[in-house]
Short mmCIF file of C-alpha atoms and ligand atoms in Angstrom, two decimals:
data_model
loop_
_atom_site.label_atom_id
_atom_site.label_comp_id
_atom_site.label_asym_id
_atom_site.label_seq_id
_atom_site.Cartn_x
_atom_site.Cartn_y
_atom_site.Cartn_z
CA MET A 661 14.88 47.99 46.75
CA ARG A 662 14.33 47.10 50.37
CA TYR A 663 17.33 47.18 52.71
CA GLU A 664 17.43 45.66 56.17
CA ILE A 665 18.99 48.00 58.75
CA PHE A 666 21.33 47.04 61.58
CA LYS A 667 22.10 49.64 64.24
CA GLN A 668 24.91 49.56 66.79
CA ASP A 669 24.27 51.50 70.03
CA ALA A 670 27.75 51.34 71.54
CA PRO A 671 31.13 50.04 70.31
CA ASN A 672 30.91 46.93 72.50
CA GLN A 673 27.36 46.02 71.40
CA PRO A 674 26.36 43.99 68.34
CA HIS A 675 24.68 45.52 65.29
CA SER A 676 21.01 44.62 65.65
CA ASN A 677 18.18 44.65 63.14
CA VAL A 678 15.79 47.56 63.72
CA GLY A 679 13.70 47.42 60.53
CA SER A 680 14.07 48.25 56.87
CA VAL A 681 14.02 51.16 54.41
CA HIS A 682 13.41 51.48 50.67
CA ALA A 683 16.21 53.04 48.64
CA PRO A 684 17.62 52.81 45.13
CA ASP A 685 21.15 52.06 46.40
CA ALA A 686 23.08 51.31 49.57
CA GLU A 687 24.38 54.86 49.98
CA MET A 688 20.87 56.29 50.08
CA ALA A 689 19.69 53.38 52.20
CA LEU A 690 22.23 54.44 54.84
CA MET A 691 21.01 58.03 54.72
CA HIS A 692 17.37 56.96 55.12
CA ALA A 693 18.40 54.57 57.90
CA ARG A 694 19.98 57.44 59.81
CA ASP A 695 16.82 59.58 59.46
CA VAL A 696 14.37 56.77 60.25
CA TYR A 697 16.23 54.81 62.94
CA GLY A 698 18.84 57.28 64.23
CA ARG A 699 16.84 60.24 65.52
CA ARG A 700 17.73 59.42 69.13
CA PRO A 701 21.26 59.72 70.55
CA ASN A 702 22.30 56.11 70.69
CA ALA A 703 23.70 55.07 67.32
CA VAL A 704 27.43 54.75 66.68
CA SER A 705 27.30 52.73 63.45
CA MET A 706 24.78 51.40 60.93
CA TRP A 707 24.87 48.59 58.37
CA VAL A 708 22.48 48.08 55.46
CA VAL A 709 21.95 44.83 53.52
CA PRO A 710 19.69 44.30 50.47
CA GLU A 711 16.79 42.14 51.59
CA SER A 712 17.41 39.73 48.69
CA GLU A 713 20.87 38.88 50.07
CA ILE A 714 19.49 37.64 53.37
CA TYR A 715 18.70 33.99 53.99
CA ALA A 716 16.50 33.48 57.05
CA THR A 717 15.28 30.49 59.00
CA SER A 718 11.80 30.30 60.47
CA HIS A 719 10.17 28.43 63.31
CA GLU A 720 9.31 25.51 61.00
CA PRO A 721 12.48 23.75 59.85
CA GLU A 722 10.66 22.10 56.90
CA ALA A 723 9.66 25.50 55.56
CA MET A 724 13.31 26.36 55.35
CA SER A 725 14.25 23.27 53.37
CA HIS A 726 11.60 23.44 50.68
CA GLU A 727 11.31 27.20 50.35
CA GLY A 728 15.03 27.72 50.41
CA ARG A 729 14.55 31.18 51.73
CA THR A 730 11.78 31.80 54.18
CA LYS A 731 11.90 35.49 54.92
CA ASN A 732 8.65 37.03 53.68
CA GLN A 733 8.06 33.76 51.90
CA GLU A 734 4.43 34.20 51.12
CA PRO A 735 2.72 35.24 49.13
CA ARG A 736 5.07 37.74 47.59
CA THR A 737 8.24 35.75 47.05
CA LYS A 738 6.30 33.12 45.18
CA SER A 739 5.29 35.61 42.51
CA GLN A 740 8.90 36.63 42.00
CA GLU A 741 11.36 34.35 40.21
CA PRO A 742 12.64 31.85 42.73
CA GLU A 743 15.36 30.77 40.25
CA ALA A 744 16.93 34.20 40.10
CA HIS A 745 16.67 34.45 43.82
CA GLY A 746 18.34 31.13 44.49
CA SER A 747 21.14 31.67 42.02
CA LYS A 748 21.89 35.07 43.50
CA LEU A 749 22.23 33.56 46.93
CA THR A 750 24.39 30.65 45.81
CA ALA A 751 26.41 32.46 43.15
CA HIS A 752 29.41 32.36 45.44
CA GLY A 753 29.10 28.53 45.21
CA SER A 754 32.44 27.10 44.19
CA SER A 755 34.82 28.70 46.71
CA PRO A 756 33.74 29.30 50.31
CA THR A 757 32.20 32.69 51.04
CA SER A 758 32.34 34.59 54.28
CA TYR A 759 28.85 34.96 55.70
CA ALA A 760 27.76 37.37 58.40
CA VAL A 761 25.55 35.66 60.98
CA PHE A 762 22.69 37.29 62.91
CA ARG A 763 20.40 35.58 65.40
CA LYS A 764 17.49 36.03 67.75
CA THR A 765 18.11 34.37 71.11
CA SER A 766 15.37 35.82 73.30
CA GLN A 767 11.59 36.06 73.39
CA ARG A 768 11.68 39.15 75.57
CA ARG A 769 9.93 42.31 74.41
CA SER A 770 12.46 44.40 72.56
CA MET A 771 13.03 47.12 69.96
CA THR A 772 15.43 44.94 68.01
CA TYR A 773 15.27 41.61 66.19
CA VAL A 774 18.34 39.57 65.18
CA ALA A 775 21.78 40.65 66.44
CA TYR A 776 25.18 40.13 64.83
CA ALA A 777 27.10 37.09 66.11
CA GLY A 778 30.13 36.92 63.79
CA THR A 779 31.10 35.28 60.51
CA VAL A 780 31.34 31.75 59.12
CA GLU A 781 32.85 30.34 55.91
CA ALA A 782 30.43 28.30 53.80
CA ASN A 783 29.50 27.40 50.23
CA THR A 784 25.80 28.11 50.47
CA PRO A 785 23.59 30.16 52.79
CA LYS A 786 22.05 26.96 54.08
CA ASP A 787 25.47 25.57 54.96
CA ALA A 788 26.27 28.89 56.58
CA VAL A 789 23.32 28.42 58.96
CA THR A 790 24.53 24.92 59.84
CA ALA A 791 28.04 26.26 60.43
CA ALA A 792 26.63 29.09 62.55
CA MET A 793 24.73 26.63 64.75
CA HIS A 794 28.06 24.98 65.59
CA LYS A 795 30.11 28.11 65.89
CA PHE A 796 27.60 30.13 67.93
CA PRO A 797 25.85 27.65 70.21
CA SER A 798 23.31 29.07 72.62
CA PRO A 799 20.58 27.60 74.83
CA ALA A 800 17.99 28.85 72.38
CA THR A 801 18.19 30.47 68.98
CA PHE A 802 14.81 31.22 67.44
CA VAL A 803 15.85 32.82 64.15
CA TRP A 804 19.05 32.79 62.07
CA TRP A 805 19.87 35.29 59.35
CA VAL A 806 22.93 34.94 57.14
CA CYS A 807 24.17 37.13 54.30
CA PRO A 808 27.44 37.34 52.37
CA GLU A 809 29.70 39.66 54.33
CA ALA A 810 30.38 41.51 51.08
CA ALA A 811 26.68 42.45 50.84
CA ILE A 812 26.90 44.72 53.92
CA SER A 813 27.37 48.48 53.41
CA LYS A 814 28.51 50.34 56.51
CA THR A 815 28.74 53.89 57.79
CA GLU A 816 32.37 55.02 57.80
CA ALA A 817 34.01 55.34 61.21
CA GLU A 818 35.37 58.85 60.42
CA ALA A 819 31.95 60.06 59.31
CA ALA A 820 30.09 58.57 62.27
CA PRO A 821 30.35 61.60 64.59
CA SER A 822 28.88 63.96 61.98
CA TRP A 823 26.12 61.41 61.32
CA PHE A 824 25.13 60.53 64.86
CA GLU A 825 26.39 63.23 67.25
CA PRO A 826 23.84 65.95 66.33
CA ALA A 827 21.03 63.81 67.82
CA LYS A 828 22.64 64.33 71.23
CA ASP A 829 21.99 68.08 71.16
CA LYS A 830 18.28 67.64 70.50
CA VAL A 831 17.44 67.26 74.16
CA TYR A 832 13.88 68.43 73.54
CA ARG A 833 13.29 65.00 72.01
CA GLN A 834 13.55 63.45 75.48
CA GLN A 835 10.67 63.36 77.91
CA ALA A 836 12.98 64.32 80.76
CA TYR A 837 13.30 67.77 79.17
CA TYR A 838 9.70 68.57 80.12
CA GLY A 839 7.65 68.58 83.28
CA ASP A 840 9.70 68.46 86.44
CA ALA A 841 12.91 68.84 84.53
CA THR A 842 12.01 72.23 83.05
CA ARG A 843 13.47 74.20 85.94
CA LYS A 844 16.84 72.51 85.99
CA ASN A 845 19.59 74.11 84.04
CA ARG A 846 20.50 72.90 80.62
CA ARG A 847 23.60 70.96 81.62
CA GLN A 848 21.75 68.97 84.26
CA ARG A 849 19.00 68.30 81.79
CA THR A 850 21.42 67.09 79.13
CA LYS A 851 23.07 64.75 81.62
CA LEU A 852 19.76 63.31 82.63
CA VAL A 853 18.66 62.95 79.06
CA ASN A 854 21.80 61.10 78.03
CA LYS A 855 21.33 58.73 80.91
CA LEU A 856 17.73 58.03 80.00
CA SER A 857 18.18 57.71 76.29
CA SER A 858 19.70 54.25 75.98
CA ASP A 859 17.75 52.03 73.59
CA GLU A 860 15.86 50.06 76.22
CA THR A 861 12.30 48.93 76.61
CA PRO A 862 10.39 51.89 78.03
CA ASP A 863 8.64 51.67 81.31
CA GLU A 864 5.04 50.68 81.19
CA ALA A 865 2.65 53.54 81.65
CA MET B 702 -9.61 25.93 55.66
CA THR B 703 -10.11 23.10 53.12
CA GLN B 704 -7.30 20.93 54.49
CA ALA B 705 -8.62 20.83 58.01
CA THR B 706 -6.59 17.75 58.98
CA ASP B 707 -3.40 19.44 57.83
CA ILE B 708 -4.12 22.79 59.43
CA THR B 709 -5.37 21.79 62.83
CA PRO B 710 -2.05 20.63 64.32
CA LYS B 711 -0.37 23.74 62.92
CA LEU B 712 -3.04 25.97 64.40
CA ALA B 713 -2.69 24.18 67.72
CA GLU B 714 1.09 24.66 67.66
CA PHE B 715 0.62 28.32 66.67
CA GLU B 716 -1.75 28.95 69.56
CA ALA B 717 0.53 27.05 71.93
CA ARG B 718 3.44 29.26 70.92
CA ILE B 719 1.36 32.36 71.66
CA GLY B 720 0.33 30.79 74.95
CA ARG B 721 3.99 30.36 75.88
CA GLY B 722 4.60 34.04 75.15
CA GLU B 723 6.70 33.39 72.03
CA LYS B 724 6.68 35.95 69.27
CA ILE B 725 5.43 34.88 65.85
CA GLU B 726 8.04 35.99 63.31
CA PRO B 727 7.99 36.61 59.53
CA GLY B 728 8.09 33.26 57.69
CA ASP B 729 6.52 31.35 60.58
CA TRP B 730 3.25 29.56 59.90
CA MET B 731 0.23 31.65 60.83
CA PRO B 732 -3.52 31.41 60.14
CA ASP B 733 -4.65 33.44 57.12
CA ASP B 734 -6.97 35.43 59.31
CA TYR B 735 -4.10 36.39 61.65
CA ARG B 736 -2.12 37.65 58.65
CA LYS B 737 -5.13 39.55 57.25
CA GLN B 738 -6.09 41.16 60.55
CA LEU B 739 -2.51 42.25 61.16
CA ILE B 740 -2.12 43.71 57.68
CA ARG B 741 -5.37 45.63 58.22
CA MET B 742 -4.36 46.92 61.65
CA ILE B 743 -0.71 47.70 60.95
CA SER B 744 -1.35 49.43 57.62
CA GLN B 745 -4.12 51.57 59.15
CA HIS B 746 -1.79 52.42 61.99
CA ALA B 747 0.99 53.36 59.53
CA HIS B 748 -1.38 55.57 57.55
CA SER B 749 -2.46 57.28 60.79
CA GLU B 750 1.14 58.23 61.56
CA ILE B 751 1.60 59.63 58.04
CA VAL B 752 -1.72 61.54 57.87
CA GLY B 753 -1.14 62.58 61.48
CA MET B 754 1.73 64.77 60.28
CA LEU B 755 -0.72 67.02 58.40
CA PRO B 756 -2.73 68.79 61.14
CA GLU B 757 0.47 69.68 63.02
CA GLY B 758 2.83 70.15 60.08
CA ASN B 759 0.53 73.02 59.14
CA TYR B 760 1.70 74.92 62.21
CA ILE B 761 5.49 74.60 61.86
CA THR B 762 5.77 77.97 60.12
CA ARG B 763 3.47 79.57 62.71
CA ALA B 764 5.10 78.34 65.93
CA PRO B 765 5.25 81.19 68.47
CA SER B 766 8.95 80.71 69.36
CA LEU B 767 12.07 79.03 68.03
CA ARG B 768 11.94 76.49 70.85
CA ARG B 769 8.35 75.53 70.02
CA LYS B 770 9.27 75.34 66.38
CA MET B 771 12.18 72.93 66.97
CA VAL B 772 9.99 70.79 69.19
CA LEU B 773 7.19 70.64 66.63
CA ILE B 774 9.55 69.81 63.76
CA ALA B 775 11.05 67.00 65.86
CA LYS B 776 7.62 65.64 66.71
CA VAL B 777 6.32 65.71 63.14
CA GLN B 778 9.55 64.08 61.93
CA ASP B 779 9.06 61.33 64.54
CA GLU B 780 5.56 60.64 63.20
CA GLY B 781 7.01 60.20 59.72
CA GLY B 782 9.49 57.72 61.20
CA HIS B 783 6.70 55.89 63.00
CA GLY B 784 4.89 55.48 59.69
CA GLN B 785 8.05 53.91 58.23
CA TYR B 786 8.49 51.48 61.18
CA LEU B 787 4.90 50.35 60.66
CA TYR B 788 5.03 50.02 56.88
CA HIS B 789 8.10 47.86 57.47
CA ALA B 790 6.20 45.67 59.95
CA ALA B 791 3.28 45.27 57.51
CA GLU B 792 5.64 44.41 54.66
CA THR B 793 6.93 41.38 56.57
CA LEU B 794 3.40 39.95 56.16
CA GLY B 795 3.57 39.99 52.38
CA ILE B 796 2.04 43.33 51.36
CA SER B 797 4.24 45.95 49.69
CA ARG B 798 4.68 49.52 50.85
CA ASP B 799 3.65 50.58 47.37
CA GLU B 800 0.29 48.79 47.62
CA MET B 801 -0.37 50.39 51.00
CA GLU B 802 0.66 53.83 49.79
CA GLN B 803 -1.54 53.56 46.69
CA ALA B 804 -4.51 52.53 48.81
CA LEU B 805 -4.01 55.57 51.02
CA LEU B 806 -3.63 58.00 48.12
CA ALA B 807 -6.70 56.57 46.37
CA GLY B 808 -8.79 57.10 49.51
CA LYS B 809 -9.37 53.36 49.93
CA ALA B 810 -7.41 52.98 53.16
CA LYS B 811 -8.57 53.87 56.64
CA TYR B 812 -6.62 55.87 59.19
CA SER B 813 -7.47 57.22 62.62
CA SER B 814 -10.49 59.53 62.42
CA ILE B 815 -8.91 61.94 64.89
CA PHE B 816 -6.89 63.42 62.01
CA ASN B 817 -10.06 64.41 60.19
CA TYR B 818 -10.67 67.31 62.59
CA PRO B 819 -9.22 70.77 61.94
CA THR B 820 -6.46 72.47 63.94
CA LEU B 821 -7.84 75.98 64.38
CA ASN B 822 -5.18 77.67 66.49
CA TRP B 823 -1.93 77.10 68.35
CA ALA B 824 -3.59 75.75 71.52
CA ASP B 825 -4.79 72.80 69.40
CA ILE B 826 -1.14 71.77 68.93
CA GLY B 827 -0.75 71.49 72.71
CA MET B 828 -4.06 69.67 73.13
CA ILE B 829 -3.18 67.18 70.36
CA GLY B 830 0.18 66.44 71.99
CA TRP B 831 -1.32 65.90 75.41
CA LEU B 832 -4.56 64.09 74.57
CA VAL B 833 -4.16 62.59 71.08
CA ASP B 834 -0.60 61.37 71.59
CA GLY B 835 -1.50 60.48 75.17
CA ALA B 836 -4.36 58.29 73.94
CA ALA B 837 -2.12 56.79 71.26
CA ILE B 838 0.48 55.89 73.92
CA LYS B 839 -2.13 53.97 75.93
CA ASN B 840 -3.12 51.97 72.87
CA GLN B 841 0.47 51.45 71.72
CA THR B 842 1.65 50.33 75.15
CA MET B 843 -0.97 47.60 74.92
CA LEU B 844 0.09 46.69 71.37
CA ALA B 845 3.75 46.41 72.43
CA HIS B 846 2.65 43.08 73.97
CA CYS B 847 1.34 41.89 70.58
CA SER B 848 2.23 38.32 69.58
CA TYR B 849 3.56 39.37 66.16
CA GLY B 850 7.26 40.21 66.56
CA PRO B 851 7.64 43.03 64.01
CA TYR B 852 4.50 44.86 65.24
CA SER B 853 5.53 44.50 68.87
CA ARG B 854 9.04 45.82 68.16
CA ALA B 855 7.69 48.80 66.21
CA MET B 856 5.39 49.58 69.15
CA VAL B 857 8.18 49.40 71.74
CA ARG B 858 10.28 51.80 69.66
CA ILE B 859 7.33 54.12 69.07
CA CYS B 860 6.29 54.21 72.74
CA ALA B 861 9.80 55.24 73.76
CA GLU B 862 9.58 58.19 71.36
CA GLU B 863 5.94 59.16 71.95
CA THR B 864 6.37 60.18 75.57
CA PHE B 865 8.02 63.45 74.57
CA HIS B 866 5.11 64.21 72.21
CA GLN B 867 2.71 63.97 75.10
CA ARG B 868 4.94 65.88 77.54
CA GLN B 869 5.50 68.84 75.23
CA GLY B 870 1.75 69.18 74.65
CA LYS B 871 0.94 68.93 78.31
CA GLU B 872 3.59 71.50 79.16
CA MET B 873 2.01 73.89 76.66
CA ILE B 874 -1.57 73.43 77.92
CA VAL B 875 -0.53 73.74 81.57
CA LYS B 876 1.14 77.06 80.74
CA TYR B 877 -1.93 78.28 78.85
CA ALA B 878 -4.23 77.23 81.68
CA GLN B 879 -2.11 79.26 84.10
CA GLY B 880 -1.74 82.19 81.70
CA THR B 881 -3.86 85.20 80.73
CA PRO B 882 -7.68 84.89 80.57
CA ASN B 883 -7.36 84.77 76.79
CA GLN B 884 -4.84 81.91 76.96
CA ARG B 885 -7.03 80.01 79.42
CA GLN B 886 -9.96 80.47 77.05
CA MET B 887 -7.87 79.07 74.16
CA ALA B 888 -6.99 75.97 76.20
CA GLN B 889 -10.64 75.47 77.19
CA ASP B 890 -11.86 75.93 73.63
CA ALA B 891 -9.32 73.36 72.38
CA LEU B 892 -10.42 70.87 75.04
CA ASN B 893 -14.08 71.43 74.14
CA ARG B 894 -13.41 70.50 70.53
CA TRP B 895 -10.93 67.60 71.03
CA TRP B 896 -12.37 65.79 74.05
CA TRP B 897 -15.02 63.63 72.37
CA PRO B 898 -13.01 62.78 69.22
CA VAL B 899 -10.15 61.68 71.54
CA LEU B 900 -12.44 59.32 73.51
CA MET B 901 -13.54 57.85 70.16
CA MET B 902 -9.90 57.06 69.27
CA PHE B 903 -10.07 53.86 71.33
CA GLY B 904 -12.73 52.48 68.99
CA PRO B 905 -16.27 51.19 69.48
CA HIS B 906 -17.42 49.73 72.78
CA ASP B 907 -16.41 46.11 73.37
CA SER B 908 -20.02 45.03 72.79
CA ASP B 909 -19.85 46.49 69.23
CA SER B 910 -16.33 45.39 68.32
CA PRO B 911 -16.61 42.38 65.98
CA ASN B 912 -12.89 41.54 65.64
CA SER B 913 -12.06 41.67 69.32
CA GLU B 914 -12.50 38.01 70.24
CA VAL B 915 -10.10 36.53 67.67
CA LEU B 916 -7.57 39.35 68.10
CA ARG B 917 -7.49 38.64 71.81
CA ARG B 918 -7.22 34.89 71.40
CA TRP B 919 -4.18 35.32 69.15
CA GLY B 920 -2.50 37.87 71.37
CA VAL B 921 -2.80 40.77 68.92
CA LYS B 922 -4.85 42.99 71.23
CA THR B 923 -4.22 42.09 74.84
CA GLN B 924 -6.72 44.59 76.27
CA SER B 925 -10.17 45.64 75.05
CA ASN B 926 -11.11 49.07 73.66
CA ASP B 927 -13.13 49.96 76.76
CA THR B 928 -10.34 48.87 79.11
CA VAL B 929 -7.77 51.07 77.39
CA ARG B 930 -10.23 53.98 77.20
CA GLN B 931 -10.78 53.65 80.97
CA LEU B 932 -7.01 53.73 81.64
CA PHE B 933 -6.79 56.96 79.68
CA LEU B 934 -9.79 58.53 81.37
CA ASP B 935 -8.53 57.76 84.87
CA GLU B 936 -5.21 59.39 84.04
CA VAL B 937 -6.26 62.59 82.30
CA VAL B 938 -9.49 63.60 84.04
CA PRO B 939 -7.84 64.51 87.38
CA GLU B 940 -4.96 66.22 85.55
CA LEU B 941 -7.27 68.39 83.43
CA MET B 942 -9.33 69.26 86.50
CA ALA B 943 -6.22 70.13 88.49
CA ILE B 944 -5.36 72.92 86.06
CA GLY B 945 -8.92 74.27 86.14
CA LEU B 946 -10.21 73.15 82.75
CA GLN B 947 -13.84 72.03 82.35
CA ILE B 948 -14.32 68.67 80.65
CA PRO B 949 -17.26 69.09 78.22
CA ASP B 950 -19.27 66.12 79.53
CA PRO B 951 -22.06 66.97 82.02
CA GLN B 952 -22.43 63.29 82.90
CA LEU B 953 -18.77 62.73 83.74
CA HIS B 954 -18.47 61.49 87.31
CA PHE B 955 -16.27 59.49 89.63
CA ASP B 956 -17.63 56.06 90.45
CA ALA B 957 -16.46 55.79 94.05
CA GLU B 958 -17.30 52.12 94.31
CA ASN B 959 -15.15 51.02 91.37
CA LYS B 960 -12.74 53.96 91.65
CA HIS B 961 -13.10 54.87 87.98
CA TRP B 962 -14.12 57.98 86.07
CA LYS B 963 -17.26 57.35 84.02
CA HIS B 964 -18.04 59.34 80.87
CA GLY B 965 -21.44 60.12 79.33
CA PRO B 966 -22.67 58.54 76.08
CA ILE B 967 -20.38 58.81 73.03
CA ASP B 968 -22.00 59.93 69.76
CA TRP B 969 -21.15 56.84 67.70
CA ALA B 970 -23.35 57.93 64.79
CA HIS B 971 -21.00 60.89 64.39
CA PHE B 972 -17.96 58.59 64.73
CA TRP B 973 -19.14 56.34 61.88
CA GLN B 974 -19.87 59.36 59.69
CA VAL B 975 -16.24 60.46 60.06
CA VAL B 976 -14.98 56.90 59.47
CA LYS B 977 -17.05 56.79 56.27
CA GLY B 978 -15.33 59.88 54.96
CA ASN B 979 -17.78 62.59 55.98
CA GLY B 980 -15.71 64.21 58.73
CA PRO B 981 -14.79 67.90 58.64
CA MET B 982 -11.33 67.34 57.10
CA ASN B 983 -11.37 63.96 55.26
CA LYS B 984 -11.19 65.50 51.80
CA GLU B 985 -8.57 68.08 52.74
CA ARG B 986 -6.29 65.45 54.31
CA LEU B 987 -6.47 63.20 51.29
CA ALA B 988 -5.85 66.10 48.95
CA ALA B 989 -2.87 67.31 51.02
CA ARG B 990 -1.38 63.81 51.13
CA ASN B 991 -1.74 63.44 47.36
CA GLN B 992 -0.25 66.86 46.77
CA ALA B 993 2.75 66.04 48.99
CA HIS B 994 3.23 62.76 47.13
CA ASP B 995 3.02 64.43 43.73
CA ASN B 996 5.37 67.24 44.77
CA GLY B 997 7.93 64.63 45.80
CA ALA B 998 7.85 62.82 42.44
CA TRP B 999 10.88 64.68 41.09
CA VAL B 1000 12.93 63.62 44.14
CA ARG B 1001 12.06 59.96 43.62
CA ASP B 1002 12.87 60.26 39.92
CA ALA B 1003 16.19 61.98 40.66
CA VAL B 1004 17.45 59.43 43.21
CA THR B 1005 16.48 56.55 40.94
CA ALA B 1006 18.29 58.15 38.00
CA TYR B 1007 21.35 58.81 40.18
CA ALA B 1008 21.48 55.22 41.40
CA SER B 1009 21.11 53.82 37.88
CA ARG B 1010 24.06 55.84 36.54
CA LYS B 1011 26.57 54.82 39.17
FE1 FE2 C 1 3.55 58.44 66.38
FE1 FE2 C 2 3.22 61.11 68.44
#
């Protein structure tokens, strides 16, 4: 199964989509996510969500209405069973479900895609998107993702240091460790490396 | 293209979006050819990261110090991660990771020809870091501007990580070049063998590059092969000369008028031989990749069994 990965870089920043991993269950998806997307010292928490639980909008609003779910809509999804897919997403139908909302609000070059905005109550994923548009207005939102909040598996807060702290000691993974920095002592180097290692767009060469 | 009346406004809107600098995202309308070209490029790029682990992974057990060993493990692990970022980006276009993996294992997929050359000694590890990763960074920096969102994001993440790969290699070669006569000879020998294959990494000349026009028009490649090759040349030639290494190209010269380094003719016949599978290491790489995949079968079986019993 494919899981979408959301990484948080600091406690005050939103979980943002960085990519996906394949895993047989959420527990292993989290472990793969740490290895694939957490090798640098800037993760404090990760969430994983099965791809099939995510309802996404695209640039074309009509595609959303007749496809139902547009993420990776063609050609693959068509060969799967759209019935099963739809019923899974709307199974929570009768009583309102809490949906987590993610969105893309910028066209700037970035390492991350949609970022967490908050939750809405809705009966269907489609209604959740409508509710999100009202609850989280912004000058421009290019993509919405919603998923039942219950579909998210998260790293545990107590375990986070043992998951993410070791990356901080691997200073040789940072370019500042080489070249001009080789003569400085280790503490200075580590300081520099921590400063440079935030998850930002790198400078152009 | 049978429904021309239906497609034309969509194509116009698609091209207008690219013109405005918007990213095309999964699920958005895109021309079939855009999807196909991206699947081709991204999957080949992913395979290159995965196969690229082999020539260096070989040397992890033979690293000359613990520091070098930790650095090399970290680098090779990064390349594995890069492969995963890229398989993810390709999957958003409607191909599965399984299909891509099977194509690679069956020898039907292409990957960068640079990985079909042998690593003969430890100096090669430094030269690969400096020149091969350095060349890859130039190409990837260009691709970070790509109009397809998932590919662009993978490239931005990869570029941020690649810089250490290049720095550690350069550090190693600079030390060798300033070391004993034997160490200097090792650095020179590595440069002699890697120089031309590295220049070929940027692909055929613009005049022989059939896909270039459409890839440029749709914002996939924002700079041509020759332009990126020139950027690389202008950066590394003075650096290699500064440490006293001889670049194995008698026709290499500085064009004072245009302020660019100019290289001699590239042996493209050799390049196409390697692309077609007749390079020095094509068979070994494919065999090693298949062996690694087969050796990992029990792990895949075990995690699947574990998940199914929970
Ligand atoms: Fe890489
Ligand atoms: Fe690399």
